[in-house]
Amino acid sequence: MRYLSVNTKTLLALLFYGVCFGCNSPKSESDLTKSNKNMTNVELREKLVKALDDMKSKAIEMGIQGVATASVLNNGETDDWIGEMKVVGTPTNQKEGWNLVAIAWSKCGEVIATGADSGNPDHQKMMGELGFVGGAYDEHEGCKMAFAFSGADSEEDLVVAKYGIEKMKGYISGKQEADTTTTLKAMVTPLKKEQFIQVTIVVNDIRKAAKAWAFLLNVPEPEIWTNHLESNAEYPYTYRGQDDKPCNLQMCVIDMGNWVLELHQIDENPSTFREFINKHGQGVHHLGFEVGDARDEVIRELKEMGFDTERTIGVYPGSSWTIVDSEDVLGVNLNIKPKR
């Protein structure tokens, strides 16, 4: 908590103004708005964008694409709704002929008009409404919220919409920032510079990227092979804490001396690599550290700091590796490996 220091004369003047002018003089609409709101519309919009980013991450985690929309009416206001939109992968479903942007906003419009979740069969549709499930309504600290997602089946759309609302409620109350803060502290078993072994880049076309890197580094073009990621009898393969569908990962390695440069091209199945490329496009997915027998202790300490250590548990013969979700703090994820 931060404290502001004011002198006694200033404090008395502020109290006098608040009591005398606040209670006895008529207030303009702008004064009422300021006194009744916890934040400005600009601040509220910033939080709305964060909640939409969370919805996008949730959709990617669920392996679905579409459009997220959200509108909020600030505390003390009556008609100045704030709206934002986020495309997750695609704005349309060309195969089925759906305009996902139009559908998502239609859900939001129905929610705003009814003050309830969209798709209620008892609601008589108005012109412009489509009556689809996937829009959610809630109120929190005087703010009204209409969130929607379109692109998957109705139940999945509603899950993403409600997830966004819960995140937004946290941002409005100020709790969400505190809940997601990672507290860095000195590790008993710290990562060491000499344990750094790997930079891994996710690319759209591994053959093109491998050829370009080989040309730039003046080295032979690396061999490309496919790593089939799935659980085996000894170790499970999990993504976001859940046993997941197997996926195929094309990869190659360029020896850089004390470390290696890895290139990855992933298939369309849900995975940490597909999540990353859907969210960011091509880029550095993780830095790898080989920590030997200290792997479990390193993971435990990172988890205690607040890092999500269940982004992926991967497998290879006789061992496994752990992708730690650290990109929001470190700008990149970590891959913590034992010795193979």
mmCIF file of C-alpha atoms in Angstrom:
data_model
loop_
_atom_site.group_PDB
_atom_site.id
_atom_site.type_symbol
_atom_site.label_atom_id
_atom_site.label_comp_id
_atom_site.label_asym_id
_atom_site.label_seq_id
_atom_site.Cartn_x
_atom_site.Cartn_y
_atom_site.Cartn_z
ATOM 1 C CA MET A 1 0.000 0.000 0.000
ATOM 2 C CA ARG A 2 1.233 3.510 -0.838
ATOM 3 C CA TYR A 3 0.632 6.481 1.461
ATOM 4 C CA LEU A 4 0.464 10.134 0.397
ATOM 5 C CA SER A 5 1.824 12.771 2.742
ATOM 6 C CA VAL A 6 -0.223 15.994 3.096
ATOM 7 C CA ASN A 7 0.064 18.806 5.643
ATOM 8 C CA THR A 8 -2.713 19.597 8.129
ATOM 9 C CA LYS A 9 -3.906 22.751 6.350
ATOM 10 C CA THR A 10 -4.260 20.879 3.056
ATOM 11 C CA LEU A 11 -6.097 17.997 4.736
ATOM 12 C CA LEU A 12 -8.565 20.349 6.457
ATOM 13 C CA ALA A 13 -9.184 22.155 3.193
ATOM 14 C CA LEU A 14 -9.910 18.887 1.424
ATOM 15 C CA LEU A 15 -12.284 17.779 4.174
ATOM 16 C CA PHE A 16 -14.046 21.158 4.140
ATOM 17 C CA TYR A 17 -14.485 20.986 0.380
ATOM 18 C CA GLY A 18 -15.752 17.412 0.527
ATOM 19 C CA VAL A 19 -18.304 18.080 3.265
ATOM 20 C CA CYS A 20 -19.523 21.555 2.337
ATOM 21 C CA PHE A 21 -19.496 21.409 -1.426
ATOM 22 C CA GLY A 22 -20.130 17.659 -1.639
ATOM 23 C CA CYS A 23 -23.273 17.722 0.458
ATOM 24 C CA ASN A 24 -24.838 21.142 -0.060
ATOM 25 C CA SER A 25 -24.232 22.160 -3.659
ATOM 26 C CA PRO A 26 -25.875 20.573 -6.705
ATOM 27 C CA LYS A 27 -23.595 18.348 -8.740
ATOM 28 C CA SER A 28 -23.146 18.355 -12.458
ATOM 29 C CA GLU A 29 -23.418 15.090 -14.377
ATOM 30 C CA SER A 30 -19.615 14.964 -14.728
ATOM 31 C CA ASP A 31 -19.194 15.431 -10.971
ATOM 32 C CA LEU A 32 -21.644 12.620 -10.296
ATOM 33 C CA THR A 33 -19.809 10.378 -12.722
ATOM 34 C CA LYS A 34 -16.457 11.044 -11.037
ATOM 35 C CA SER A 35 -17.796 10.448 -7.528
ATOM 36 C CA ASN A 36 -19.658 7.271 -8.415
ATOM 37 C CA LYS A 37 -16.965 5.555 -10.479
ATOM 38 C CA ASN A 38 -13.934 3.675 -9.285
ATOM 39 C CA MET A 39 -12.063 4.456 -12.490
ATOM 40 C CA THR A 40 -12.219 6.465 -15.674
ATOM 41 C CA ASN A 41 -13.472 5.015 -18.943
ATOM 42 C CA VAL A 42 -9.903 5.030 -20.227
ATOM 43 C CA GLU A 43 -8.775 2.911 -17.278
ATOM 44 C CA LEU A 44 -11.761 0.618 -17.698
ATOM 45 C CA ARG A 45 -10.997 0.124 -21.389
ATOM 46 C CA GLU A 46 -7.414 -0.894 -20.529
ATOM 47 C CA LYS A 47 -8.776 -3.570 -18.209
ATOM 48 C CA LEU A 48 -11.243 -4.683 -20.859
ATOM 49 C CA VAL A 49 -8.392 -5.259 -23.309
ATOM 50 C CA LYS A 50 -6.587 -7.371 -20.689
ATOM 51 C CA ALA A 51 -9.707 -9.496 -20.187
ATOM 52 C CA LEU A 52 -9.991 -10.009 -23.953
ATOM 53 C CA ASP A 53 -6.348 -11.134 -24.042
ATOM 54 C CA ASP A 54 -7.246 -13.633 -21.318
ATOM 55 C CA MET A 55 -10.186 -14.855 -23.411
ATOM 56 C CA LYS A 56 -7.868 -15.310 -26.379
ATOM 57 C CA SER A 57 -5.441 -17.328 -24.264
ATOM 58 C CA LYS A 58 -8.337 -19.454 -22.961
ATOM 59 C CA ALA A 59 -9.593 -20.141 -26.483
ATOM 60 C CA ILE A 60 -6.097 -21.099 -27.631
ATOM 61 C CA GLU A 61 -5.751 -23.362 -24.601
ATOM 62 C CA MET A 62 -9.065 -25.035 -25.534
ATOM 63 C CA GLY A 63 -7.907 -25.429 -29.122
ATOM 64 C CA ILE A 64 -10.669 -23.290 -30.641
ATOM 65 C CA GLN A 65 -10.689 -20.253 -32.913
ATOM 66 C CA GLY A 66 -13.122 -17.405 -33.412
ATOM 67 C CA VAL A 67 -13.920 -13.918 -32.186
ATOM 68 C CA ALA A 68 -14.121 -12.549 -28.639
ATOM 69 C CA THR A 69 -16.154 -9.408 -27.977
ATOM 70 C CA ALA A 70 -16.756 -7.523 -24.759
ATOM 71 C CA SER A 71 -18.626 -4.421 -23.626
ATOM 72 C CA VAL A 72 -18.725 -2.734 -20.230
ATOM 73 C CA LEU A 73 -20.894 0.032 -18.785
ATOM 74 C CA ASN A 74 -19.023 1.948 -16.119
ATOM 75 C CA ASN A 75 -20.389 2.499 -12.631
ATOM 76 C CA GLY A 76 -22.642 5.560 -12.555
ATOM 77 C CA GLU A 77 -23.230 5.712 -16.314
ATOM 78 C CA THR A 78 -26.360 4.794 -18.240
ATOM 79 C CA ASP A 79 -25.549 4.422 -21.924
ATOM 80 C CA ASP A 80 -21.822 4.952 -22.612
ATOM 81 C CA TRP A 81 -20.888 1.312 -23.209
ATOM 82 C CA ILE A 82 -17.213 0.587 -23.963
ATOM 83 C CA GLY A 83 -16.579 -2.154 -26.509
ATOM 84 C CA GLU A 84 -13.534 -4.075 -27.733
ATOM 85 C CA MET A 85 -12.923 -7.126 -29.933
ATOM 86 C CA LYS A 86 -10.185 -9.723 -30.321
ATOM 87 C CA VAL A 87 -9.817 -12.179 -33.214
ATOM 88 C CA VAL A 88 -8.517 -15.609 -32.249
ATOM 89 C CA GLY A 89 -7.142 -17.215 -35.372
ATOM 90 C CA THR A 90 -9.895 -16.265 -37.816
ATOM 91 C CA PRO A 91 -12.791 -13.789 -38.082
ATOM 92 C CA THR A 92 -14.882 -16.145 -40.248
ATOM 93 C CA ASN A 93 -15.778 -19.782 -40.699
ATOM 94 C CA GLN A 94 -15.587 -20.022 -44.473
ATOM 95 C CA LYS A 95 -16.543 -23.705 -44.532
ATOM 96 C CA GLU A 96 -19.869 -23.151 -42.774
ATOM 97 C CA GLY A 97 -20.346 -19.628 -44.106
ATOM 98 C CA TRP A 98 -20.349 -17.856 -40.714
ATOM 99 C CA ASN A 99 -19.222 -14.277 -40.088
ATOM 100 C CA LEU A 100 -17.926 -14.773 -36.551
ATOM 101 C CA VAL A 101 -17.463 -11.050 -35.926
ATOM 102 C CA ALA A 102 -21.132 -10.346 -36.661
ATOM 103 C CA ILE A 103 -22.305 -13.296 -34.571
ATOM 104 C CA ALA A 104 -20.159 -12.391 -31.552
ATOM 105 C CA TRP A 105 -21.404 -8.783 -31.548
ATOM 106 C CA SER A 106 -24.973 -9.995 -32.001
ATOM 107 C CA LYS A 107 -24.563 -12.050 -28.832
ATOM 108 C CA CYS A 108 -23.209 -8.982 -27.023
ATOM 109 C CA GLY A 109 -26.104 -6.905 -28.306
ATOM 110 C CA GLU A 110 -28.655 -9.390 -27.002
ATOM 111 C CA VAL A 111 -26.910 -9.510 -23.630
ATOM 112 C CA ILE A 112 -26.914 -5.715 -23.342
ATOM 113 C CA ALA A 113 -30.601 -5.526 -24.295
ATOM 114 C CA THR A 114 -31.759 -8.250 -21.907
ATOM 115 C CA GLY A 115 -29.291 -8.064 -19.013
ATOM 116 C CA ALA A 116 -28.958 -11.860 -19.232
ATOM 117 C CA ASP A 117 -26.978 -14.529 -21.064
ATOM 118 C CA SER A 118 -27.729 -14.818 -24.767
ATOM 119 C CA GLY A 119 -29.739 -17.613 -26.359
ATOM 120 C CA ASN A 120 -32.587 -17.600 -23.815
ATOM 121 C CA PRO A 121 -35.478 -19.392 -25.597
ATOM 122 C CA ASP A 122 -38.005 -17.294 -23.660
ATOM 123 C CA HIS A 123 -36.594 -14.056 -25.060
ATOM 124 C CA GLN A 124 -38.377 -12.777 -28.150
ATOM 125 C CA LYS A 125 -35.635 -11.950 -30.615
ATOM 126 C CA MET A 126 -35.318 -8.359 -31.781
ATOM 127 C CA MET A 127 -34.119 -7.292 -35.225
ATOM 128 C CA GLY A 128 -30.354 -7.897 -35.426
ATOM 129 C CA GLU A 129 -30.280 -10.635 -32.797
ATOM 130 C CA LEU A 130 -29.530 -14.224 -33.779
ATOM 131 C CA GLY A 131 -30.437 -15.963 -30.538
ATOM 132 C CA PHE A 132 -27.169 -17.910 -30.203
ATOM 133 C CA VAL A 133 -25.735 -19.134 -26.902
ATOM 134 C CA GLY A 134 -22.271 -17.812 -26.088
ATOM 135 C CA GLY A 135 -22.913 -14.360 -24.651
ATOM 136 C CA ALA A 136 -22.660 -13.843 -20.882
ATOM 137 C CA TYR A 137 -23.885 -11.080 -18.572
ATOM 138 C CA ASP A 138 -22.799 -10.037 -15.086
ATOM 139 C CA GLU A 139 -22.464 -7.008 -12.841
ATOM 140 C CA HIS A 140 -19.601 -6.177 -10.519
ATOM 141 C CA GLU A 141 -18.977 -3.121 -8.330
ATOM 142 C CA GLY A 142 -21.596 -1.162 -10.283
ATOM 143 C CA CYS A 143 -20.235 -2.083 -13.719
ATOM 144 C CA LYS A 144 -22.381 -4.013 -16.207
ATOM 145 C CA MET A 145 -20.581 -6.506 -18.436
ATOM 146 C CA ALA A 146 -21.536 -8.225 -21.690
ATOM 147 C CA PHE A 147 -18.955 -10.717 -22.992
ATOM 148 C CA ALA A 148 -19.271 -13.116 -25.919
ATOM 149 C CA PHE A 149 -17.328 -15.608 -28.009
ATOM 150 C CA SER A 150 -18.195 -17.126 -31.380
ATOM 151 C CA GLY A 151 -16.392 -19.848 -33.295
ATOM 152 C CA ALA A 152 -16.843 -23.132 -31.436
ATOM 153 C CA ASP A 153 -19.926 -24.979 -30.188
ATOM 154 C CA SER A 154 -22.322 -23.139 -27.879
ATOM 155 C CA GLU A 155 -21.006 -24.616 -24.638
ATOM 156 C CA GLU A 156 -17.384 -23.797 -25.477
ATOM 157 C CA ASP A 157 -18.320 -20.273 -26.579
ATOM 158 C CA LEU A 158 -20.025 -19.685 -23.247
ATOM 159 C CA VAL A 159 -17.052 -21.052 -21.294
ATOM 160 C CA VAL A 160 -14.756 -18.501 -22.945
ATOM 161 C CA ALA A 161 -17.250 -15.658 -22.417
ATOM 162 C CA LYS A 162 -17.695 -16.434 -18.720
ATOM 163 C CA TYR A 163 -13.946 -16.822 -18.308
ATOM 164 C CA GLY A 164 -13.518 -13.292 -19.673
ATOM 165 C CA ILE A 165 -16.102 -11.921 -17.266
ATOM 166 C CA GLU A 166 -14.400 -13.527 -14.274
ATOM 167 C CA LYS A 167 -11.080 -12.028 -15.351
ATOM 168 C CA MET A 168 -12.714 -8.625 -15.841
ATOM 169 C CA LYS A 169 -14.252 -8.742 -12.371
ATOM 170 C CA GLY A 170 -10.789 -9.334 -10.989
ATOM 171 C CA TYR A 171 -9.362 -6.402 -12.938
ATOM 172 C CA ILE A 172 -12.181 -4.092 -11.801
ATOM 173 C CA SER A 173 -11.672 -4.958 -8.144
ATOM 174 C CA GLY A 174 -7.881 -4.853 -8.448
ATOM 175 C CA LYS A 175 -7.553 -8.469 -7.353
ATOM 176 C CA GLN A 176 -6.611 -9.965 -10.702
ATOM 177 C CA GLU A 177 -3.310 -8.107 -10.929
ATOM 178 C CA ALA A 178 -2.381 -9.235 -7.429
ATOM 179 C CA ASP A 179 -3.399 -12.840 -8.103
ATOM 180 C CA THR A 180 -1.224 -13.123 -11.213
ATOM 181 C CA THR A 181 1.866 -11.401 -9.863
ATOM 182 C CA THR A 182 4.965 -13.565 -9.828
ATOM 183 C CA THR A 183 7.098 -12.993 -6.760
ATOM 184 C CA LEU A 184 10.726 -13.469 -7.703
ATOM 185 C CA LYS A 185 13.061 -14.559 -4.959
ATOM 186 C CA ALA A 186 16.487 -16.093 -4.608
ATOM 187 C CA MET A 187 16.406 -19.795 -5.417
ATOM 188 C CA VAL A 188 18.008 -22.410 -3.222
ATOM 189 C CA THR A 189 18.747 -24.302 -6.438
ATOM 190 C CA PRO A 190 19.253 -21.500 -8.986
ATOM 191 C CA LEU A 191 19.646 -21.875 -12.703
ATOM 192 C CA LYS A 192 23.270 -21.556 -13.748
ATOM 193 C CA LYS A 193 24.763 -20.019 -16.859
ATOM 194 C CA GLU A 194 26.629 -23.185 -17.663
ATOM 195 C CA GLN A 195 23.321 -25.121 -17.615
ATOM 196 C CA PHE A 196 22.011 -23.106 -20.575
ATOM 197 C CA ILE A 197 21.903 -25.422 -23.595
ATOM 198 C CA GLN A 198 19.189 -24.360 -26.010
ATOM 199 C CA VAL A 199 17.258 -21.660 -27.870
ATOM 200 C CA THR A 200 14.107 -22.966 -29.535
ATOM 201 C CA ILE A 201 12.324 -21.034 -32.288
ATOM 202 C CA VAL A 202 8.863 -22.000 -33.531
ATOM 203 C CA VAL A 203 8.490 -21.430 -37.287
ATOM 204 C CA ASN A 204 5.797 -21.863 -39.933
ATOM 205 C CA ASP A 205 8.084 -23.478 -42.529
ATOM 206 C CA ILE A 206 10.966 -25.404 -41.002
ATOM 207 C CA ARG A 207 12.644 -26.250 -44.326
ATOM 208 C CA LYS A 208 12.723 -22.619 -45.348
ATOM 209 C CA ALA A 209 13.987 -21.514 -41.915
ATOM 210 C CA ALA A 210 16.621 -24.265 -41.717
ATOM 211 C CA LYS A 211 17.972 -23.372 -45.146
ATOM 212 C CA ALA A 212 18.155 -19.670 -44.209
ATOM 213 C CA TRP A 213 19.926 -20.310 -40.898
ATOM 214 C CA ALA A 214 22.429 -22.650 -42.543
ATOM 215 C CA PHE A 215 23.176 -19.985 -45.148
ATOM 216 C CA LEU A 216 23.634 -17.230 -42.539
ATOM 217 C CA LEU A 217 25.868 -19.369 -40.310
ATOM 218 C CA ASN A 218 27.735 -20.963 -43.227
ATOM 219 C CA VAL A 219 27.046 -24.481 -41.933
ATOM 220 C CA PRO A 220 25.528 -27.571 -43.569
ATOM 221 C CA GLU A 221 21.749 -27.581 -43.740
ATOM 222 C CA PRO A 222 20.545 -29.538 -40.673
ATOM 223 C CA GLU A 223 18.617 -32.796 -40.880
ATOM 224 C CA ILE A 224 14.895 -32.451 -40.146
ATOM 225 C CA TRP A 225 13.028 -35.213 -38.324
ATOM 226 C CA THR A 226 9.621 -35.686 -36.686
ATOM 227 C CA ASN A 227 9.224 -36.083 -32.936
ATOM 228 C CA HIS A 228 5.871 -37.713 -32.110
ATOM 229 C CA LEU A 229 4.778 -36.269 -28.764
ATOM 230 C CA GLU A 230 2.613 -38.648 -26.744
ATOM 231 C CA SER A 231 2.640 -40.392 -23.375
ATOM 232 C CA ASN A 232 4.663 -43.551 -22.961
ATOM 233 C CA ALA A 233 4.664 -46.296 -20.344
ATOM 234 C CA GLU A 234 7.129 -44.385 -18.170
ATOM 235 C CA TYR A 235 6.153 -40.721 -18.530
ATOM 236 C CA PRO A 236 2.902 -38.902 -19.373
ATOM 237 C CA TYR A 237 2.735 -36.198 -22.010
ATOM 238 C CA THR A 238 0.550 -33.341 -20.759
ATOM 239 C CA TYR A 239 -0.407 -29.873 -21.948
ATOM 240 C CA ARG A 240 -1.774 -27.314 -19.471
ATOM 241 C CA GLY A 241 -2.004 -30.036 -16.844
ATOM 242 C CA GLN A 242 -4.148 -32.383 -18.947
ATOM 243 C CA ASP A 243 -3.318 -35.550 -20.865
ATOM 244 C CA ASP A 244 -3.485 -34.338 -24.431
ATOM 245 C CA LYS A 245 -3.795 -35.557 -27.978
ATOM 246 C CA PRO A 246 -0.510 -36.695 -29.499
ATOM 247 C CA CYS A 247 1.032 -34.228 -31.917
ATOM 248 C CA ASN A 248 3.827 -34.263 -34.467
ATOM 249 C CA LEU A 249 6.697 -31.856 -34.055
ATOM 250 C CA GLN A 250 9.114 -31.400 -36.954
ATOM 251 C CA MET A 251 12.466 -30.238 -35.645
ATOM 252 C CA CYS A 252 16.120 -29.737 -36.427
ATOM 253 C CA VAL A 253 19.186 -28.724 -34.452
ATOM 254 C CA ILE A 254 22.129 -26.490 -35.301
ATOM 255 C CA ASP A 255 25.169 -26.849 -33.032
ATOM 256 C CA MET A 256 26.269 -23.431 -31.769
ATOM 257 C CA GLY A 257 29.160 -24.659 -29.607
ATOM 258 C CA ASN A 258 28.095 -24.682 -25.959
ATOM 259 C CA TRP A 259 24.412 -24.575 -26.897
ATOM 260 C CA VAL A 260 22.104 -25.525 -29.753
ATOM 261 C CA LEU A 261 19.622 -23.647 -31.906
ATOM 262 C CA GLU A 262 16.454 -25.696 -32.398
ATOM 263 C CA LEU A 263 13.777 -25.030 -34.995
ATOM 264 C CA HIS A 264 10.282 -26.433 -34.459
ATOM 265 C CA GLN A 265 7.297 -26.728 -36.773
ATOM 266 C CA ILE A 266 4.166 -28.047 -35.045
ATOM 267 C CA ASP A 267 0.986 -29.572 -36.446
ATOM 268 C CA GLU A 268 -2.516 -28.167 -35.753
ATOM 269 C CA ASN A 269 -3.243 -30.231 -32.627
ATOM 270 C CA PRO A 270 -3.303 -28.367 -29.273
ATOM 271 C CA SER A 271 0.180 -28.030 -27.771
ATOM 272 C CA THR A 272 2.428 -25.456 -26.157
ATOM 273 C CA PHE A 273 4.000 -24.778 -29.561
ATOM 274 C CA ARG A 274 0.640 -24.388 -31.343
ATOM 275 C CA GLU A 275 -0.545 -22.099 -28.537
ATOM 276 C CA PHE A 276 2.545 -19.947 -28.924
ATOM 277 C CA ILE A 277 2.407 -19.606 -32.691
ATOM 278 C CA ASN A 278 -1.352 -18.901 -32.662
ATOM 279 C CA LYS A 279 -0.797 -16.185 -30.082
ATOM 280 C CA HIS A 280 2.495 -14.636 -31.222
ATOM 281 C CA GLY A 281 3.347 -15.985 -34.642
ATOM 282 C CA GLN A 282 6.894 -17.219 -35.270
ATOM 283 C CA GLY A 283 9.392 -16.554 -32.506
ATOM 284 C CA VAL A 284 11.512 -17.841 -29.631
ATOM 285 C CA HIS A 285 9.369 -20.261 -27.658
ATOM 286 C CA HIS A 286 11.811 -21.179 -24.890
ATOM 287 C CA LEU A 287 15.314 -21.234 -23.502
ATOM 288 C CA GLY A 288 16.475 -24.655 -22.343
ATOM 289 C CA PHE A 289 18.448 -25.440 -19.186
ATOM 290 C CA GLU A 290 19.843 -28.886 -18.396
ATOM 291 C CA VAL A 291 19.818 -29.132 -14.588
ATOM 292 C CA GLY A 292 20.294 -32.887 -14.056
ATOM 293 C CA ASP A 293 18.964 -34.362 -10.811
ATOM 294 C CA ALA A 294 17.926 -30.901 -9.599
ATOM 295 C CA ARG A 295 15.016 -30.729 -12.084
ATOM 296 C CA ASP A 296 12.258 -31.452 -9.535
ATOM 297 C CA GLU A 297 13.680 -28.956 -7.032
ATOM 298 C CA VAL A 298 14.021 -26.235 -9.677
ATOM 299 C CA ILE A 299 10.423 -26.818 -10.792
ATOM 300 C CA ARG A 300 9.185 -26.728 -7.203
ATOM 301 C CA GLU A 301 10.862 -23.378 -6.533
ATOM 302 C CA LEU A 302 9.618 -21.846 -9.789
ATOM 303 C CA LYS A 303 6.088 -22.984 -8.916
ATOM 304 C CA GLU A 304 6.355 -21.376 -5.473
ATOM 305 C CA MET A 305 7.213 -18.072 -7.156
ATOM 306 C CA GLY A 306 3.947 -18.231 -9.096
ATOM 307 C CA PHE A 307 5.093 -19.575 -12.461
ATOM 308 C CA ASP A 308 2.790 -22.083 -14.177
ATOM 309 C CA THR A 309 4.972 -25.173 -14.291
ATOM 310 C CA GLU A 310 2.338 -27.319 -16.045
ATOM 311 C CA ARG A 311 2.365 -25.680 -19.452
ATOM 312 C CA THR A 312 3.817 -28.903 -20.834
ATOM 313 C CA ILE A 313 5.415 -32.086 -19.576
ATOM 314 C CA GLY A 314 7.127 -33.551 -22.626
ATOM 315 C CA VAL A 315 8.747 -36.927 -23.078
ATOM 316 C CA TYR A 316 11.668 -38.503 -24.824
ATOM 317 C CA PRO A 317 13.260 -41.940 -24.322
ATOM 318 C CA GLY A 318 14.124 -42.488 -20.674
ATOM 319 C CA SER A 319 13.270 -38.998 -19.463
ATOM 320 C CA SER A 320 10.978 -35.989 -19.691
ATOM 321 C CA TRP A 321 11.181 -32.204 -19.895
ATOM 322 C CA THR A 322 9.085 -29.392 -18.425
ATOM 323 C CA ILE A 323 7.966 -26.214 -20.180
ATOM 324 C CA VAL A 324 7.457 -23.446 -17.599
ATOM 325 C CA ASP A 325 5.058 -20.665 -18.621
ATOM 326 C CA SER A 326 7.237 -17.626 -17.948
ATOM 327 C CA GLU A 327 6.802 -15.511 -21.098
ATOM 328 C CA ASP A 328 4.734 -12.802 -19.367
ATOM 329 C CA VAL A 329 7.530 -12.201 -16.840
ATOM 330 C CA LEU A 330 10.748 -13.188 -18.624
ATOM 331 C CA GLY A 331 9.622 -12.570 -22.184
ATOM 332 C CA VAL A 332 10.232 -16.239 -23.009
ATOM 333 C CA ASN A 333 9.298 -19.659 -21.631
ATOM 334 C CA LEU A 334 11.748 -21.980 -19.899
ATOM 335 C CA ASN A 335 12.478 -25.614 -20.672
ATOM 336 C CA ILE A 336 13.845 -27.357 -17.596
ATOM 337 C CA LYS A 337 15.533 -30.651 -18.490
ATOM 338 C CA PRO A 338 17.299 -33.370 -16.572
ATOM 339 C CA LYS A 339 20.273 -35.018 -18.223
ATOM 340 C CA ARG A 340 19.097 -37.389 -20.907
#
